[in-house]
């Protein structure tokens, strides 16, 4: 059985954070299995899943106070287990673009939640439209659709939902190799 630990770190952005965190993980005898990192405003945010022997994982857990102090980050860790991939689910990508306004993420999340569809990954961003400078918002999701859901009907319902909210959207199957499925 694989020993897994999820580590999250948050703090002021500056060069070298990823280098120093990845060095600590390597030096403890662990391996990075999966990770996400972003700079949001002036803040650095990282979440990483690492694997290792039980004693290597314990070593990382014991390093948390030192990592927090030396990197000036808030670090949390939590042991986890490998996730069983939904045997009865189909991965789909959803991309939404719209003029920026509050509630887009909530509305789209509620649409899928109401249908018992899990959001596996999410990424959002804001930008100014070319030529006009209009504030725009983009939302990218990977969802797991239960096999018993009629996909054509779901897609039609989602497109109608998006039309009502003036959201431009695409919903298509995840292509092999483009997600962790």
PDB file of C-alpha atoms in Angstrom, residues 1-126:
ATOM      1  CA  UNK A   1       0.000   0.000   0.000  1.00  0.00           C
ATOM      2  CA  UNK A   2       1.318   3.387  -1.023  1.00  0.00           C
ATOM      3  CA  UNK A   3       1.814   5.965   1.753  1.00  0.00           C
ATOM      4  CA  UNK A   4       0.466   9.331   0.595  1.00  0.00           C
ATOM      5  CA  UNK A   5       0.477  12.791   2.115  1.00  0.00           C
ATOM      6  CA  UNK A   6      -1.151  15.974   0.846  1.00  0.00           C
ATOM      7  CA  UNK A   7       0.813  19.111   1.702  1.00  0.00           C
ATOM      8  CA  UNK A   8      -0.533  22.611   1.159  1.00  0.00           C
ATOM      9  CA  UNK A   9       1.440  25.817   1.477  1.00  0.00           C
ATOM     10  CA  UNK A  10       0.338  29.445   1.378  1.00  0.00           C
ATOM     11  CA  UNK A  11       2.299  32.663   1.793  1.00  0.00           C
ATOM     12  CA  UNK A  12       3.817  35.720   0.162  1.00  0.00           C
ATOM     13  CA  UNK A  13       5.194  34.967  -3.299  1.00  0.00           C
ATOM     14  CA  UNK A  14       8.913  35.164  -3.973  1.00  0.00           C
ATOM     15  CA  UNK A  15      11.428  33.260  -6.104  1.00  0.00           C
ATOM     16  CA  UNK A  16      12.733  29.923  -4.829  1.00  0.00           C
ATOM     17  CA  UNK A  17       9.740  28.577  -2.899  1.00  0.00           C
ATOM     18  CA  UNK A  18       9.100  25.630  -5.235  1.00  0.00           C
ATOM     19  CA  UNK A  19      12.819  24.847  -5.325  1.00  0.00           C
ATOM     20  CA  UNK A  20      13.107  24.764  -1.536  1.00  0.00           C
ATOM     21  CA  UNK A  21       9.880  22.803  -0.967  1.00  0.00           C
ATOM     22  CA  UNK A  22      10.717  20.232  -3.648  1.00  0.00           C
ATOM     23  CA  UNK A  23      14.236  19.893  -2.148  1.00  0.00           C
ATOM     24  CA  UNK A  24      12.736  19.172   1.294  1.00  0.00           C
ATOM     25  CA  UNK A  25      10.442  16.553  -0.231  1.00  0.00           C
ATOM     26  CA  UNK A  26      13.324  14.932  -2.123  1.00  0.00           C
ATOM     27  CA  UNK A  27      15.670  15.032   0.879  1.00  0.00           C
ATOM     28  CA  UNK A  28      13.055  13.292   3.024  1.00  0.00           C
ATOM     29  CA  UNK A  29      12.967  10.387   0.578  1.00  0.00           C
ATOM     30  CA  UNK A  30       9.540  11.222  -0.840  1.00  0.00           C
ATOM     31  CA  UNK A  31       8.315  11.689  -4.395  1.00  0.00           C
ATOM     32  CA  UNK A  32       5.884  14.258  -5.818  1.00  0.00           C
ATOM     33  CA  UNK A  33       2.920  12.363  -7.303  1.00  0.00           C
ATOM     34  CA  UNK A  34       0.626  15.260  -8.226  1.00  0.00           C
ATOM     35  CA  UNK A  35       0.623  19.010  -7.665  1.00  0.00           C
ATOM     36  CA  UNK A  36      -1.019  22.351  -8.389  1.00  0.00           C
ATOM     37  CA  UNK A  37       0.598  25.730  -7.865  1.00  0.00           C
ATOM     38  CA  UNK A  38      -0.497  29.276  -8.539  1.00  0.00           C
ATOM     39  CA  UNK A  39       0.344  32.826  -7.671  1.00  0.00           C
ATOM     40  CA  UNK A  40      -2.884  34.570  -6.707  1.00  0.00           C
ATOM     41  CA  UNK A  41      -2.421  38.289  -6.285  1.00  0.00           C
ATOM     42  CA  UNK A  42       0.785  38.518  -4.269  1.00  0.00           C
ATOM     43  CA  UNK A  43       0.245  35.129  -2.604  1.00  0.00           C
ATOM     44  CA  UNK A  44       1.852  31.809  -3.495  1.00  0.00           C
ATOM     45  CA  UNK A  45      -0.380  28.727  -3.165  1.00  0.00           C
ATOM     46  CA  UNK A  46       0.652  25.111  -3.596  1.00  0.00           C
ATOM     47  CA  UNK A  47      -0.992  21.783  -3.012  1.00  0.00           C
ATOM     48  CA  UNK A  48       1.027  18.649  -3.606  1.00  0.00           C
ATOM     49  CA  UNK A  49       0.496  14.937  -3.063  1.00  0.00           C
ATOM     50  CA  UNK A  50       3.659  13.092  -2.139  1.00  0.00           C
ATOM     51  CA  UNK A  51       4.408   9.421  -1.703  1.00  0.00           C
ATOM     52  CA  UNK A  52       7.010   7.612   0.317  1.00  0.00           C
ATOM     53  CA  UNK A  53       7.693   4.987   2.928  1.00  0.00           C
ATOM     54  CA  UNK A  54       5.886   5.475   6.213  1.00  0.00           C
ATOM     55  CA  UNK A  55       9.054   6.859   7.827  1.00  0.00           C
ATOM     56  CA  UNK A  56       9.718   9.271   4.924  1.00  0.00           C
ATOM     57  CA  UNK A  57       6.147  10.583   5.216  1.00  0.00           C
ATOM     58  CA  UNK A  58       6.610  10.938   8.991  1.00  0.00           C
ATOM     59  CA  UNK A  59       9.816  12.882   8.312  1.00  0.00           C
ATOM     60  CA  UNK A  60       7.910  15.414   6.170  1.00  0.00           C
ATOM     61  CA  UNK A  61       5.198  15.714   8.837  1.00  0.00           C
ATOM     62  CA  UNK A  62       7.879  16.446  11.444  1.00  0.00           C
ATOM     63  CA  UNK A  63       9.429  19.108   9.158  1.00  0.00           C
ATOM     64  CA  UNK A  64       6.269  21.245   8.986  1.00  0.00           C
ATOM     65  CA  UNK A  65       7.239  23.744  11.732  1.00  0.00           C
ATOM     66  CA  UNK A  66      10.713  24.181  10.207  1.00  0.00           C
ATOM     67  CA  UNK A  67       9.274  24.600   6.694  1.00  0.00           C
ATOM     68  CA  UNK A  68       6.782  27.181   7.934  1.00  0.00           C
ATOM     69  CA  UNK A  69       9.519  29.153   9.675  1.00  0.00           C
ATOM     70  CA  UNK A  70      12.196  28.979   7.005  1.00  0.00           C
ATOM     71  CA  UNK A  71       9.861  29.608   4.064  1.00  0.00           C
ATOM     72  CA  UNK A  72       7.492  32.004   5.861  1.00  0.00           C
ATOM     73  CA  UNK A  73       4.526  29.931   4.710  1.00  0.00           C
ATOM     74  CA  UNK A  74       1.498  28.394   6.342  1.00  0.00           C
ATOM     75  CA  UNK A  75       1.924  24.659   5.737  1.00  0.00           C
ATOM     76  CA  UNK A  76      -0.630  21.953   6.441  1.00  0.00           C
ATOM     77  CA  UNK A  77      -0.386  18.229   5.838  1.00  0.00           C
ATOM     78  CA  UNK A  78      -2.896  15.448   5.750  1.00  0.00           C
ATOM     79  CA  UNK A  79      -2.437  11.750   5.115  1.00  0.00           C
ATOM     80  CA  UNK A  80      -4.571  10.295   2.361  1.00  0.00           C
ATOM     81  CA  UNK A  81      -5.065   7.122   0.340  1.00  0.00           C
ATOM     82  CA  UNK A  82      -5.128   6.470  -3.380  1.00  0.00           C
ATOM     83  CA  UNK A  83      -8.463   7.392  -4.820  1.00  0.00           C
ATOM     84  CA  UNK A  84     -10.399   4.682  -6.541  1.00  0.00           C
ATOM     85  CA  UNK A  85     -11.317   6.073  -9.942  1.00  0.00           C
ATOM     86  CA  UNK A  86     -15.038   6.060 -10.554  1.00  0.00           C
ATOM     87  CA  UNK A  87     -15.624   2.845 -12.464  1.00  0.00           C
ATOM     88  CA  UNK A  88     -19.087   4.042 -13.351  1.00  0.00           C
ATOM     89  CA  UNK A  89     -18.152   7.580 -14.404  1.00  0.00           C
ATOM     90  CA  UNK A  90     -17.119   9.293 -17.611  1.00  0.00           C
ATOM     91  CA  UNK A  91     -14.699  12.254 -17.462  1.00  0.00           C
ATOM     92  CA  UNK A  92     -15.780  15.409 -19.312  1.00  0.00           C
ATOM     93  CA  UNK A  93     -14.187  18.818 -19.725  1.00  0.00           C
ATOM     94  CA  UNK A  94     -16.287  21.951 -19.346  1.00  0.00           C
ATOM     95  CA  UNK A  95     -15.033  25.355 -20.466  1.00  0.00           C
ATOM     96  CA  UNK A  96     -17.061  28.494 -19.743  1.00  0.00           C
ATOM     97  CA  UNK A  97     -16.289  32.050 -20.836  1.00  0.00           C
ATOM     98  CA  UNK A  98     -18.426  35.072 -20.000  1.00  0.00           C
ATOM     99  CA  UNK A  99     -18.354  38.720 -19.138  1.00  0.00           C
ATOM    100  CA  UNK A 100     -17.124  38.735 -15.556  1.00  0.00           C
ATOM    101  CA  UNK A 101     -19.767  39.001 -12.848  1.00  0.00           C
ATOM    102  CA  UNK A 102     -20.246  37.483  -9.381  1.00  0.00           C
ATOM    103  CA  UNK A 103     -21.747  34.015  -9.094  1.00  0.00           C
ATOM    104  CA  UNK A 104     -20.516  32.231 -12.224  1.00  0.00           C
ATOM    105  CA  UNK A 105     -18.602  29.544 -10.303  1.00  0.00           C
ATOM    106  CA  UNK A 106     -21.471  29.058  -7.853  1.00  0.00           C
ATOM    107  CA  UNK A 107     -24.091  28.788 -10.589  1.00  0.00           C
ATOM    108  CA  UNK A 108     -22.117  26.255 -12.639  1.00  0.00           C
ATOM    109  CA  UNK A 109     -21.132  24.255  -9.539  1.00  0.00           C
ATOM    110  CA  UNK A 110     -24.773  24.159  -8.417  1.00  0.00           C
ATOM    111  CA  UNK A 111     -25.867  22.903 -11.853  1.00  0.00           C
ATOM    112  CA  UNK A 112     -23.560  19.888 -11.589  1.00  0.00           C
ATOM    113  CA  UNK A 113     -24.070  19.336  -7.864  1.00  0.00           C
ATOM    114  CA  UNK A 114     -27.843  19.200  -8.318  1.00  0.00           C
ATOM    115  CA  UNK A 115     -27.255  16.283 -10.716  1.00  0.00           C
ATOM    116  CA  UNK A 116     -24.814  14.436  -8.414  1.00  0.00           C
ATOM    117  CA  UNK A 117     -21.915  15.143 -10.806  1.00  0.00           C
ATOM    118  CA  UNK A 118     -18.550  15.549  -9.092  1.00  0.00           C
ATOM    119  CA  UNK A 119     -16.145  18.342 -10.020  1.00  0.00           C
ATOM    120  CA  UNK A 120     -12.670  16.763 -10.121  1.00  0.00           C
ATOM    121  CA  UNK A 121     -10.622  19.809 -11.171  1.00  0.00           C
ATOM    122  CA  UNK A 122     -11.316  23.518 -11.503  1.00  0.00           C
ATOM    123  CA  UNK A 123      -9.374  26.485 -12.791  1.00  0.00           C
ATOM    124  CA  UNK A 124     -10.610  30.057 -13.178  1.00  0.00           C
ATOM    125  CA  UNK A 125      -9.189  33.316 -14.402  1.00  0.00           C
ATOM    126  CA  UNK A 126     -10.067  36.895 -15.225  1.00  0.00           C
TER     127      UNK A 126
END
